[in-house]
GROMACS .gro file of C-alpha atoms in nm:
model
  245
    1MET     CA    1   1.379  -0.134  -1.337
    2ASN     CA    2   1.064   0.047  -1.288
    3VAL     CA    3   0.767  -0.125  -1.179
    4VAL     CA    4   0.413   0.034  -1.144
    5VAL     CA    5   0.229  -0.175  -0.864
    6PHE     CA    6  -0.197  -0.060  -0.891
    7SER     CA    7  -0.253  -0.170  -0.530
    8GLY     CA    8  -0.448  -0.111  -0.212
    9THR     CA    9  -0.451  -0.466  -0.090
   10THR     CA   10  -0.300  -0.683   0.124
   11GLU     CA   11  -0.161  -0.916  -0.158
   12GLY     CA   12  -0.020  -0.577  -0.328
   13ARG     CA   13   0.154  -0.431  -0.021
   14SER     CA   14   0.356  -0.758   0.020
   15PHE     CA   15   0.375  -0.846  -0.325
   16SER     CA   16   0.561  -0.434  -0.409
   17ARG     CA   17   0.792  -0.527  -0.071
   18ALA     CA   18   0.918  -0.840  -0.241
   19LEU     CA   19   0.948  -0.648  -0.514
   20ALA     CA   20   1.151  -0.340  -0.366
   21ALA     CA   21   1.377  -0.617  -0.178
   22LEU     CA   22   1.492  -0.746  -0.591
   23GLY     CA   23   1.615  -0.411  -0.636
   24ALA     CA   24   1.339  -0.250  -0.859
   25ALA     CA   25   1.214   0.107  -0.849
   26VAL     CA   26   0.843   0.047  -0.749
   27THR     CA   27   0.548   0.318  -0.767
   28VAL     CA   28   0.304   0.183  -0.565
   29CYS     CA   29  -0.069   0.356  -0.679
   30VAL     CA   30  -0.380   0.364  -0.482
   31ALA     CA   31  -0.690   0.550  -0.479
   32THR     CA   32  -0.690   0.655  -0.155
   33GLU     CA   33  -0.491   0.851   0.151
   34LEU     CA   34  -0.594   0.528   0.363
   35GLY     CA   35  -0.431   0.327   0.125
   36ALA     CA   36  -0.105   0.515   0.124
   37GLU     CA   37  -0.123   0.507   0.488
   38GLU     CA   38  -0.149   0.105   0.461
   39GLN     CA   39   0.153   0.095   0.247
   40GLY     CA   40   0.369   0.250   0.495
   41CYS     CA   41   0.734   0.387   0.390
   42THR     CA   42   0.970   0.139   0.211
   43ASP     CA   43   1.268   0.198   0.093
   44GLY     CA   44   1.264   0.186  -0.307
   45ILE     CA   45   0.877   0.247  -0.333
   46THR     CA   46   0.720   0.549  -0.411
   47VAL     CA   47   0.382   0.581  -0.334
   48ARG     CA   48   0.090   0.800  -0.532
   49ALA     CA   49  -0.210   0.832  -0.393
   50GLY     CA   50  -0.543   0.928  -0.582
   51ARG     CA   51  -0.761   0.816  -0.822
   52LEU     CA   52  -0.644   0.790  -1.200
   53ASP     CA   53  -0.854   0.795  -1.534
   54ALA     CA   54  -0.694   0.624  -1.851
   55GLU     CA   55  -0.477   0.908  -1.960
   56GLY     CA   56  -0.357   0.983  -1.618
   57MET     CA   57  -0.273   0.555  -1.589
   58THR     CA   58  -0.121   0.569  -1.943
   59ALA     CA   59   0.077   0.861  -1.851
   60LEU     CA   60   0.210   0.695  -1.522
   61LEU     CA   61   0.331   0.369  -1.703
   62ARG     CA   62   0.517   0.551  -1.978
   63GLY     CA   63   0.895   0.474  -1.932
   64ALA     CA   64   0.815   0.161  -1.684
   65VAL     CA   65   0.867  -0.196  -1.821
   66LEU     CA   66   0.638  -0.378  -1.616
   67CYS     CA   67   0.254  -0.308  -1.497
   68VAL     CA   68   0.137  -0.551  -1.219
   69ASP     CA   69  -0.257  -0.507  -1.103
   70ALA     CA   70  -0.257  -0.579  -0.777
   71THR     CA   71  -0.627  -0.443  -0.725
   72HIS     CA   72  -0.914  -0.604  -0.526
   73PRO     CA   73  -1.092  -0.897  -0.744
   74TYR     CA   74  -1.383  -0.714  -0.732
   75ALA     CA   75  -1.253  -0.422  -0.894
   76ALA     CA   76  -1.355  -0.545  -1.228
   77GLU     CA   77  -1.378  -0.185  -1.417
   78ALA     CA   78  -1.010  -0.108  -1.258
   79THR     CA   79  -0.873  -0.383  -1.408
   80ARG     CA   80  -1.020  -0.310  -1.750
   81ASN     CA   81  -0.867   0.020  -1.727
   82ILE     CA   82  -0.539  -0.049  -1.607
   83ARG     CA   83  -0.494  -0.368  -1.888
   84ALA     CA   84  -0.586  -0.069  -2.132
   85ALA     CA   85  -0.333   0.170  -2.031
   86ALA     CA   86  -0.052  -0.037  -2.013
   87ALA     CA   87  -0.153  -0.134  -2.361
   88ALA     CA   88  -0.166   0.185  -2.496
   89ALA     CA   89   0.177   0.262  -2.304
   90GLY     CA   90   0.336  -0.078  -2.488
   91VAL     CA   91   0.390  -0.200  -2.097
   92GLU     CA   92   0.389  -0.554  -2.031
   93TYR     CA   93   0.085  -0.654  -1.808
   94HIS     CA   94   0.037  -0.880  -1.549
   95ARG     CA   95  -0.260  -0.968  -1.308
   96LEU     CA   96  -0.183  -1.053  -0.978
   97LEU     CA   97  -0.485  -1.292  -0.848
   98ARG     CA   98  -0.614  -1.344  -0.504
   99PRO     CA   99  -0.725  -1.714  -0.423
  100ALA     CA  100  -1.071  -1.743  -0.388
  101SER     CA  101  -1.205  -1.923  -0.080
  102PRO     CA  102  -1.430  -2.207  -0.049
  103LEU     CA  103  -1.834  -2.142   0.018
  104PRO     CA  104  -1.951  -2.282   0.320
  105ALA     CA  105  -2.287  -2.529   0.240
  106GLY     CA  106  -2.573  -2.314   0.274
  107SER     CA  107  -2.441  -2.007   0.170
  108VAL     CA  108  -2.676  -1.795  -0.086
  109VAL     CA  109  -2.435  -1.698  -0.348
  110LEU     CA  110  -2.592  -1.423  -0.580
  111ALA     CA  111  -2.429  -1.237  -0.893
  112ASP     CA  112  -2.400  -0.890  -0.793
  113ALA     CA  113  -2.509  -0.650  -0.520
  114ALA     CA  114  -2.831  -0.601  -0.683
  115ARG     CA  115  -2.933  -0.926  -0.674
  116ALA     CA  116  -2.860  -0.935  -0.326
  117ALA     CA  117  -3.102  -0.664  -0.230
  118ALA     CA  118  -3.361  -0.803  -0.423
  119TYR     CA  119  -3.305  -1.169  -0.241
  120LEU     CA  120  -3.334  -0.949   0.090
  121ALA     CA  121  -3.620  -0.723   0.032
  122ASP     CA  122  -3.921  -0.992   0.066
  123ARG     CA  123  -3.720  -1.133   0.385
  124PRO     CA  124  -3.738  -0.957   0.717
  125GLY     CA  125  -3.452  -0.903   0.935
  126ARG     CA  126  -3.096  -0.732   1.005
  127VAL     CA  127  -2.831  -0.733   0.746
  128LEU     CA  128  -2.488  -0.697   0.797
  129LEU     CA  129  -2.311  -0.527   0.474
  130ALA     CA  130  -2.003  -0.604   0.473
  131THR     CA  131  -1.954  -0.512   0.067
  132GLY     CA  132  -1.802  -0.222   0.082
  133ALA     CA  133  -1.951   0.187   0.106
  134LYS     CA  134  -1.969   0.140  -0.296
  135GLU     CA  135  -2.265  -0.116  -0.320
  136LEU     CA  136  -2.450   0.089  -0.063
  137PRO     CA  137  -2.670   0.258  -0.332
  138ALA     CA  138  -2.775  -0.122  -0.468
  139PHE     CA  139  -2.925  -0.144  -0.132
  140ALA     CA  140  -3.128   0.171  -0.151
  141ALA     CA  141  -3.460  -0.005  -0.168
  142LEU     CA  142  -3.436  -0.183   0.181
  143TYR     CA  143  -3.532   0.033   0.480
  144PRO     CA  144  -3.195   0.177   0.580
  145ALA     CA  145  -3.261   0.086   0.976
  146ARG     CA  146  -3.217  -0.278   0.872
  147LEU     CA  147  -2.936  -0.224   0.726
  148TYR     CA  148  -2.548  -0.240   0.917
  149PRO     CA  149  -2.312  -0.111   0.694
  150ARG     CA  150  -1.911  -0.198   0.794
  151VAL     CA  151  -1.762   0.054   0.598
  152LEU     CA  152  -1.365   0.213   0.650
  153PRO     CA  153  -1.342   0.449   0.910
  154THR     CA  154  -1.315   0.741   0.678
  155LEU     CA  155  -1.510   1.038   0.594
  156ALA     CA  156  -1.591   0.888   0.252
  157GLY     CA  157  -1.745   0.586   0.435
  158ILE     CA  158  -1.901   0.781   0.672
  159ALA     CA  159  -2.078   0.976   0.373
  160ALA     CA  160  -2.171   0.703   0.187
  161CYS     CA  161  -2.374   0.575   0.476
  162GLU     CA  162  -2.548   0.933   0.541
  163ALA     CA  163  -2.609   0.961   0.167
  164ALA     CA  164  -2.776   0.651   0.183
  165GLY     CA  165  -3.020   0.745   0.482
  166ILE     CA  166  -2.831   0.499   0.714
  167PRO     CA  167  -2.901   0.559   1.094
  168HIS     CA  168  -2.592   0.685   1.256
  169ARG     CA  169  -2.603   0.410   1.535
  170ASN     CA  170  -2.598   0.132   1.268
  171ILE     CA  171  -2.285   0.258   1.090
  172LEU     CA  172  -1.955   0.020   1.168
  173ALA     CA  173  -1.696   0.246   1.046
  174MET     CA  174  -1.403  -0.025   1.107
  175GLN     CA  175  -1.102  -0.142   0.935
  176GLY     CA  176  -1.043  -0.533   0.858
  177PRO     CA  177  -0.973  -0.814   0.814
  178PHE     CA  178  -1.190  -0.874   1.133
  179THR     CA  179  -1.131  -1.192   1.337
  180LYS     CA  180  -1.428  -1.465   1.383
  181GLU     CA  181  -1.475  -1.343   1.729
  182LEU     CA  182  -1.511  -1.019   1.662
  183ASN     CA  183  -1.785  -1.104   1.333
  184ALA     CA  184  -1.926  -1.279   1.580
  185ALA     CA  185  -1.974  -1.034   1.850
  186LEU     CA  186  -2.078  -0.782   1.608
  187LEU     CA  187  -2.338  -1.017   1.456
  188HIS     CA  188  -2.489  -1.087   1.838
  189GLN     CA  189  -2.450  -0.745   1.933
  190PHE     CA  190  -2.636  -0.632   1.662
  191HIS     CA  191  -2.911  -0.920   1.615
  192ILE     CA  192  -2.796  -0.985   1.264
  193ASP     CA  193  -3.005  -1.229   1.051
  194TYR     CA  194  -2.793  -1.196   0.699
  195MET     CA  195  -2.440  -1.091   0.645
  196VAL     CA  196  -2.340  -0.968   0.267
  197THR     CA  197  -2.025  -1.008   0.196
  198LYS     CA  198  -1.777  -1.104  -0.096
  199ASP     CA  199  -1.508  -1.362  -0.139
  200GLY     CA  200  -1.254  -1.163  -0.046
  201GLY     CA  201  -1.051  -1.478   0.019
  202ALA     CA  202  -0.826  -1.502   0.327
  203ALA     CA  203  -0.667  -1.158   0.273
  204GLY     CA  204  -1.005  -1.018   0.305
  205GLY     CA  205  -1.105  -1.229   0.577
  206PHE     CA  206  -1.363  -1.414   0.402
  207ASP     CA  207  -1.324  -1.765   0.600
  208GLU     CA  208  -1.384  -1.585   0.926
  209LYS     CA  209  -1.678  -1.396   0.821
  210ALA     CA  210  -1.829  -1.718   0.729
  211ALA     CA  211  -1.778  -1.908   1.036
  212ALA     CA  212  -1.900  -1.591   1.260
  213ALA     CA  213  -2.195  -1.636   1.067
  214SER     CA  214  -2.265  -1.992   1.114
  215ALA     CA  215  -2.153  -1.962   1.463
  216ALA     CA  216  -2.428  -1.683   1.499
  217GLY     CA  217  -2.698  -1.831   1.325
  218ALA     CA  218  -2.715  -1.561   1.036
  219GLN     CA  219  -2.754  -1.664   0.657
  220LEU     CA  220  -2.408  -1.599   0.482
  221VAL     CA  221  -2.510  -1.431   0.116
  222VAL     CA  222  -2.188  -1.405  -0.114
  223ILE     CA  223  -2.156  -1.182  -0.375
  224ARG     CA  224  -1.995  -1.405  -0.663
  225ARG     CA  225  -1.645  -1.304  -0.776
  226PRO     CA  226  -1.624  -1.154  -1.133
  227PRO     CA  227  -1.441  -1.417  -1.362
  228GLU     CA  228  -1.071  -1.327  -1.408
  229GLN     CA  229  -0.732  -1.502  -1.511
  230GLY     CA  230  -0.397  -1.381  -1.355
  231GLU     CA  231  -0.098  -1.543  -1.185
  232THR     CA  232   0.001  -1.604  -0.851
  233ALA     CA  233   0.255  -1.378  -0.653
  234SER     CA  234   0.532  -1.633  -0.688
  235GLU     CA  235   0.475  -1.630  -1.060
  236VAL     CA  236   0.527  -1.285  -1.124
  237LEU     CA  237   0.798  -1.195  -0.882
  238LYS     CA  238   0.947  -1.481  -1.120
  239ARG     CA  239   0.914  -1.330  -1.420
  240CYS     CA  240   1.038  -0.972  -1.228
  241LYS     CA  241   1.387  -1.174  -1.125
  242GLU     CA  242   1.403  -1.294  -1.527
  243MET     CA  243   1.404  -0.897  -1.622
  244ILE     CA  244   1.637  -0.781  -1.356
  245ARG     CA  245   1.871  -1.017  -1.486
   0.00000   0.00000   0.00000
């Protein structure tokens, strides 16, 4: 049984390994070489690195019996494209959900990065952006020296910071998730007043970020998750077992 998993996430990696252990032939699609590095090598799993357009996704899915979308909960466009490609290829589609985290009292919750930038525009202070390099353009109106983006340690992450005019001393090129202690150390080291993040759930280290912000006296600003429907890993694995039988 051939299953295609669109991944690049912690839960996608664990799910694909569990699926391969059932005897399925698994193709894991990740957007970057870093995603492939994190996936590693496992018997029964073939890793494909690189971004695919709609036609590429559809072509890859032809011949598969199942498509599992384990992309990041904020990758709404990717999910739309994967769902459409599965429909075009006539392949059964399942969305693997990452449980959300309870938001602490006092959190400022906003719809998107642009609204977070607008909220910060009239409020002085330093900002740790734990939202990813792709969101940097939304904060272009803010004075770059205020911003401390935490991005993946890749050429693309550094280049995005440079394009945004971020001083090199402000770039935090690190790969998470991070402990509460490391988050708190960064907040103290750079005298951060606001920590902007997404609700990445337990897999994305959200609780540790929230606890660190509270301990450091930094205002937590959360970009709200896009609404979506899907299934847990155990539910999707149950369906896979049924198909293997």
